[in-house]
Coordinates of N, CA and C in Angstrom, one line a residue:
G1 N -2.9 -7.6 13.0 CA -4.2 -8.5 13.5 C -4.2 -9.5 12.4
C2 N -5.3 -10.6 12.6 CA -4.9 -11.2 11.6 C -6.1 -11.5 11.4
N3 N -6.1 -11.5 9.8 CA -7.5 -11.0 8.6 C -8.2 -12.6 8.0
G4 N -7.1 -13.6 8.2 CA -7.6 -15.3 8.2 C -7.7 -15.1 6.2
L5 N -8.0 -15.6 5.9 CA -8.1 -15.7 4.7 C -7.8 -14.4 3.6
R6 N -8.5 -13.6 3.6 CA -8.3 -12.3 3.4 C -7.2 -11.4 3.1
G7 N -6.0 -12.0 3.9 CA -3.9 -11.5 4.3 C -3.6 -12.7 2.9
F8 N -4.6 -13.4 2.6 CA -3.3 -14.5 2.2 C -3.1 -14.7 0.6
L9 N -4.9 -14.6 0.3 CA -5.9 -14.6 -1.7 C -6.1 -14.1 -1.7
P10 N -6.2 -14.0 -3.3 CA -6.1 -12.8 -4.4 C -7.6 -12.0 -4.1
A11 N -8.6 -10.6 -4.2 CA -9.4 -10.0 -3.6 C -10.7 -11.0 -5.4
Q12 N -10.1 -11.6 -6.5 CA -11.9 -11.8 -6.9 C -11.4 -13.1 -6.5
L13 N -10.6 -14.2 -5.7 CA -11.8 -15.1 -5.2 C -12.4 -15.2 -3.5
L14 N -11.8 -14.3 -3.0 CA -13.2 -13.1 -1.9 C -14.1 -12.6 -2.4
D15 N -14.4 -12.6 -3.1 CA -15.3 -11.7 -3.4 C -16.3 -12.7 -4.4
S16 N -16.0 -13.5 -4.4 CA -17.2 -14.6 -5.3 C -18.3 -14.8 -3.8
R17 N -17.9 -14.4 -2.5 CA -18.5 -15.7 -2.1 C -18.0 -16.7 -1.5
D18 N -18.0 -17.7 -2.5 CA -18.5 -19.4 -2.7 C -16.7 -19.3 -2.4
A19 N -17.1 -20.6 -1.3 CA -16.5 -21.5 -0.6 C -15.9 -22.2 -0.9
Q20 N -16.9 -22.8 -2.5 CA -16.2 -23.8 -4.2 C -14.9 -23.4 -4.3
V21 N -15.4 -21.3 -4.8 CA -13.8 -21.0 -5.7 C -13.3 -21.7 -5.0
I22 N -13.3 -21.9 -4.0 CA -12.4 -21.3 -3.1 C -10.9 -22.3 -2.7
V23 N -12.2 -23.3 -2.3 CA -11.3 -24.5 -2.4 C -10.4 -25.4 -3.3
R24 N -11.4 -25.0 -4.4 CA -10.6 -25.5 -5.8 C -9.7 -23.7 -5.9
F25 N -9.1 -23.5 -5.7 CA -8.0 -22.9 -6.4 C -7.0 -22.9 -5.1
L26 N -7.5 -23.1 -3.4 CA -6.6 -23.5 -3.3 C -6.2 -25.4 -4.0
A27 N -6.7 -25.8 -3.8 CA -6.2 -27.2 -4.3 C -5.7 -26.9 -5.8
A28 N -5.9 -26.7 -6.9 CA -5.0 -26.6 -8.1 C -3.5 -25.5 -7.9
L29 N -3.3 -23.9 -7.0 CA -2.6 -23.9 -6.2 C -1.3 -25.5 -5.5
R30 N -2.2 -25.7 -4.5 CA -1.3 -26.8 -4.6 C -1.1 -28.5 -5.1
Q31 N -1.5 -28.3 -6.7 CA -1.2 -29.7 -7.7 C -0.3 -28.7 -8.7
G32 N 0.0 -27.4 -8.4 CA 0.8 -26.4 -9.2 C -0.6 -26.6 -10.7
R33 N -1.3 -26.8 -11.1 CA -2.7 -26.4 -12.1 C -2.2 -24.9 -12.1
T34 N -2.6 -23.6 -10.8 CA -2.3 -22.2 -11.0 C -1.6 -22.1 -11.1
L35 N -1.5 -20.5 -10.4 CA -0.7 -20.0 -9.7 C -0.9 -19.0 -8.6
M36 N -0.1 -18.2 -8.0 CA -0.3 -16.8 -7.1 C 0.7 -16.7 -7.0
D37 N 0.9 -15.2 -7.3 CA 1.7 -14.4 -7.4 C 1.7 -13.7 -6.1
M38 N 2.8 -14.2 -4.6 CA 2.5 -13.3 -3.6 C 4.5 -13.0 -3.4
V39 N 4.1 -11.6 -2.8 CA 5.6 -11.1 -2.5 C 5.4 -10.6 -0.8
K40 N 6.6 -10.7 -0.5 CA 6.7 -10.5 1.2 C 8.0 -9.2 0.8
I41 N 7.2 -8.3 1.5 CA 7.8 -6.9 2.0 C 8.2 -6.6 3.2
V42 N 9.6 -6.5 4.1 CA 9.9 -5.8 4.8 C 9.6 -4.4 4.7
L43 N 10.0 -3.8 5.9 CA 10.3 -2.3 5.7 C 10.8 -2.1 7.6
I44 N 12.0 -1.1 7.3 CA 13.0 -2.1 8.3 C 13.6 -0.5 8.0
G45 N 14.3 0.0 9.2 CA 14.5 1.3 9.6 C 14.4 2.4 10.8
E46 N 15.3 3.4 11.2 CA 14.9 3.9 12.2 C 13.8 4.0 12.6
G47 N 12.9 4.4 13.3 CA 11.7 5.5 14.3 C 11.8 6.2 13.8
K48 N 11.3 6.8 13.0 CA 10.8 8.0 12.8 C 11.7 8.5 11.3
A49 N 11.6 7.1 10.8 CA 12.1 7.2 9.2 C 11.0 7.7 8.1
G50 N 9.8 7.4 8.5 CA 8.4 7.7 7.4 C 8.3 5.7 7.7
K51 N 8.2 5.3 7.8 CA 8.1 3.4 6.9 C 6.7 2.8 7.2
S52 N 5.6 3.8 8.0 CA 4.4 3.9 7.8 C 3.4 4.7 7.4
S53 N 4.2 5.9 7.1 CA 3.6 6.7 6.0 C 4.1 6.0 4.2
L54 N 5.3 6.3 4.0 CA 5.6 5.0 2.9 C 4.4 4.5 2.7
L55 N 3.8 3.1 4.1 CA 2.7 2.0 3.4 C 2.0 2.5 3.1
D56 N 1.7 3.3 4.0 CA 0.4 3.8 3.8 C -0.7 4.6 2.3
S57 N 1.2 6.0 2.1 CA 1.6 5.8 0.3 C 0.6 4.3 -0.7
L58 N 1.5 3.8 0.0 CA 0.7 2.2 -1.1 C 0.0 2.3 -1.3
E59 N -0.6 2.1 0.0 CA -2.3 1.2 -0.3 C -2.5 2.5 -0.6
H60 N -2.6 3.4 -0.3 CA -3.7 4.8 -0.9 C -3.8 6.0 -2.5
R61 N -2.4 4.6 -2.8 CA -1.4 5.8 -4.7 C -1.9 6.6 -4.6
S62 N -1.1 7.3 -3.1 CA -0.4 8.5 -3.0 C -0.4 8.9 -1.7
P63 N 0.6 10.0 -1.6 CA 1.3 10.4 -0.8 C 0.5 10.4 0.9
T64 N 0.8 9.6 1.4 CA 0.8 10.1 2.4 C 1.3 9.9 4.4
M65 N 1.2 11.6 4.8 CA 2.2 11.8 6.0 C 0.7 10.5 7.0
R66 N 1.8 11.1 7.9 CA 1.8 9.9 9.3 C 1.4 11.3 10.4
R67 N 1.2 11.2 11.7 CA 1.6 12.4 12.3 C 2.3 12.5 13.1
E68 N 3.2 13.0 13.3 CA 4.8 13.8 14.5 C 4.6 12.2 15.3
D69 N 3.0 12.3 16.0 CA 3.8 11.4 17.2 C 2.9 9.7 17.0
D70 N 2.2 9.7 16.2 CA 2.2 8.6 15.3 C 3.4 7.4 15.7
R71 N 3.4 6.4 16.4 CA 4.8 5.2 16.4 C 3.4 3.7 16.1
T72 N 4.8 3.4 15.1 CA 4.3 1.8 15.1 C 4.5 0.7 16.6
V73 N 3.5 0.0 16.9 CA 4.1 -0.6 17.9 C 4.2 -1.7 17.7
G74 N 5.8 -2.7 17.6 CA 6.3 -4.1 17.2 C 6.1 -4.7 15.9
I75 N 5.5 -5.4 15.1 CA 5.3 -4.9 13.8 C 3.7 -5.2 13.4
D76 N 3.8 -3.9 12.5 CA 2.3 -4.1 11.6 C 1.8 -5.0 10.2
I77 N 1.6 -5.8 10.4 CA 1.4 -6.8 8.9 C 0.6 -6.1 8.5
R78 N 0.2 -5.7 7.0 CA -0.8 -5.3 5.5 C -0.7 -6.0 4.8
R79 N -2.2 -6.8 4.4 CA -2.0 -6.8 2.4 C -2.0 -5.8 2.2
W80 N -1.1 -5.2 0.5 CA -0.8 -4.7 -0.1 C -1.7 -5.6 -1.8
M81 N -1.8 -4.7 -2.4 CA -2.3 -5.2 -3.9 C -1.9 -4.5 -5.0
P82 N -1.5 -4.5 -4.9 CA 0.7 -4.0 -5.6 C -0.5 -3.4 -7.5
D83 N -1.5 -4.7 -7.9 CA -1.9 -4.2 -9.3 C -3.7 -4.2 -9.0
R84 N -4.3 -3.3 -10.1 CA -5.9 -3.2 -10.0 C -6.3 -4.8 -9.5
D85 N -5.7 -5.4 -10.4 CA -7.0 -6.3 -10.5 C -6.5 -8.1 -9.5
G86 N -5.7 -7.7 -8.8 CA -5.4 -8.3 -7.4 C -5.0 -9.7 -7.8
T87 N -3.7 -9.7 -8.9 CA -3.5 -11.1 -9.0 C -2.3 -11.1 -8.7
V88 N -2.1 -9.9 -7.7 CA 0.3 -9.9 -6.9 C -0.8 -9.2 -5.7
V89 N 0.1 -9.8 -4.1 CA -0.2 -10.3 -3.6 C 0.7 -9.6 -2.0
A90 N 1.3 -8.6 -1.5 CA 1.7 -8.3 -0.9 C 1.3 -8.6 0.5
K91 N 2.0 -8.4 1.3 CA 2.5 -8.6 2.6 C 2.9 -8.4 3.2
V92 N 3.1 -6.9 3.6 CA 3.8 -6.3 4.0 C 4.0 -6.0 5.6
Y93 N 6.0 -6.1 5.7 CA 5.8 -5.7 7.4 C 6.2 -4.5 7.8
D94 N 5.7 -3.9 9.0 CA 6.1 -2.8 9.3 C 6.7 -3.0 10.5
A95 N 7.4 -2.9 10.3 CA 9.0 -3.2 11.4 C 9.1 -1.9 12.1
A96 N 8.8 -1.5 14.0 CA 8.9 -0.2 14.3 C 10.6 0.4 14.9
G97 N 10.6 0.4 14.9 CA 12.6 0.8 13.8 C 12.6 1.8 15.9
Q98 N 12.1 1.7 16.8 CA 12.6 1.6 17.9 C 13.6 1.0 18.8
R99 N 14.8 1.4 19.3 CA 15.3 0.5 19.7 C 14.8 -1.1 20.9
V100 N 12.8 -0.2 21.1 CA 12.9 -1.4 22.1 C 12.6 -2.7 21.4
Y101 N 11.8 -2.8 20.0 CA 11.0 -3.5 19.3 C 12.1 -4.1 18.7
R102 N 13.1 -3.6 18.6 CA 14.4 -4.5 18.0 C 14.1 -6.1 17.6
A103 N 14.2 -6.6 18.3 CA 13.8 -7.8 19.1 C 12.7 -8.4 18.2
T104 N 11.7 -7.7 17.7 CA 10.8 -8.1 17.4 C 10.7 -8.3 16.2
R105 N 11.9 -8.1 15.2 CA 12.2 -7.7 13.8 C 12.5 -9.5 13.3
G106 N 12.9 -10.7 14.7 CA 13.0 -11.8 14.2 C 12.1 -12.4 13.3
V107 N 11.0 -11.6 13.3 CA 10.1 -13.2 12.9 C 9.5 -12.3 11.6
C108 N 10.5 -11.4 10.8 CA 10.1 -10.6 9.5 C 10.4 -11.0 8.4
I109 N 12.3 -12.1 9.4 CA 13.4 -12.2 9.0 C 12.8 -13.4 7.7
S110 N 13.3 -13.6 6.0 CA 13.1 -14.9 6.0 C 13.2 -15.2 3.8
S111 N 14.2 -16.0 3.7 CA 14.6 -16.2 2.6 C 13.7 -15.8 1.2
G112 N 13.6 -14.7 0.2 CA 13.0 -15.0 -1.2 C 12.1 -12.8 -0.2
A113 N 12.5 -13.1 0.8 CA 11.6 -11.2 1.0 C 12.1 -10.4 0.4
M114 N 11.6 -9.1 0.1 CA 12.2 -7.9 0.0 C 12.8 -7.1 1.0
Y115 N 13.7 -6.4 1.2 CA 13.9 -5.6 2.1 C 14.3 -4.1 1.9
V116 N 13.3 -3.4 2.1 CA 13.2 -1.2 2.4 C 14.2 -1.2 3.2
L117 N 14.9 -0.8 3.0 CA 15.4 0.5 3.6 C 14.6 1.4 3.6
A118 N 14.9 2.5 4.9 CA 13.6 3.5 5.1 C 13.8 3.9 6.0
I119 N 15.6 5.6 5.2 CA 16.2 5.9 5.7 C 15.6 7.5 6.3
S120 N 15.2 8.6 6.9 CA 15.0 9.8 6.6 C 15.9 11.0 7.0
E121 N 15.6 11.8 6.6 CA 16.4 12.7 5.4 C 17.6 13.6 6.6
A122 N 17.7 13.3 7.9 CA 18.1 13.9 8.7 C 18.0 13.0 9.6
Q123 N 18.2 11.1 9.1 CA 19.4 10.7 9.6 C 20.5 10.5 8.0
L124 N 20.0 11.1 6.9 CA 20.8 10.5 6.4 C 22.5 11.9 6.5
L125 N 21.7 13.5 7.3 CA 22.5 14.3 7.7 C 23.3 14.2 9.2
S126 N 23.5 13.3 9.6 CA 24.2 13.7 10.4 C 25.0 12.6 10.2

């Protein structure tokens, strides 16, 4: 889902609840007077490889497993803050692995993104 600026701006800006703070930040960013570290991460792999569980684990900062029948439909886009102070914003694209959804992966492809290939133990052994 789309959650507006919350998906793109560091948490400390949004927590201020002052629109002028955000406007000044965006103006400074456009003029090159400030920096914001953003990264795009794309999780790819076959169905049931553990992509969504990996993303859940990153968000919760502890190992998390999804139910066996829980599947991503299309692409799940989430915001992840790798550092606790919110200076780095990661947009993580969790692309469904089932064959029927492979056509949607083109939305995720871009230069400068980091791609993480998830492979299950069963897939490694086959």
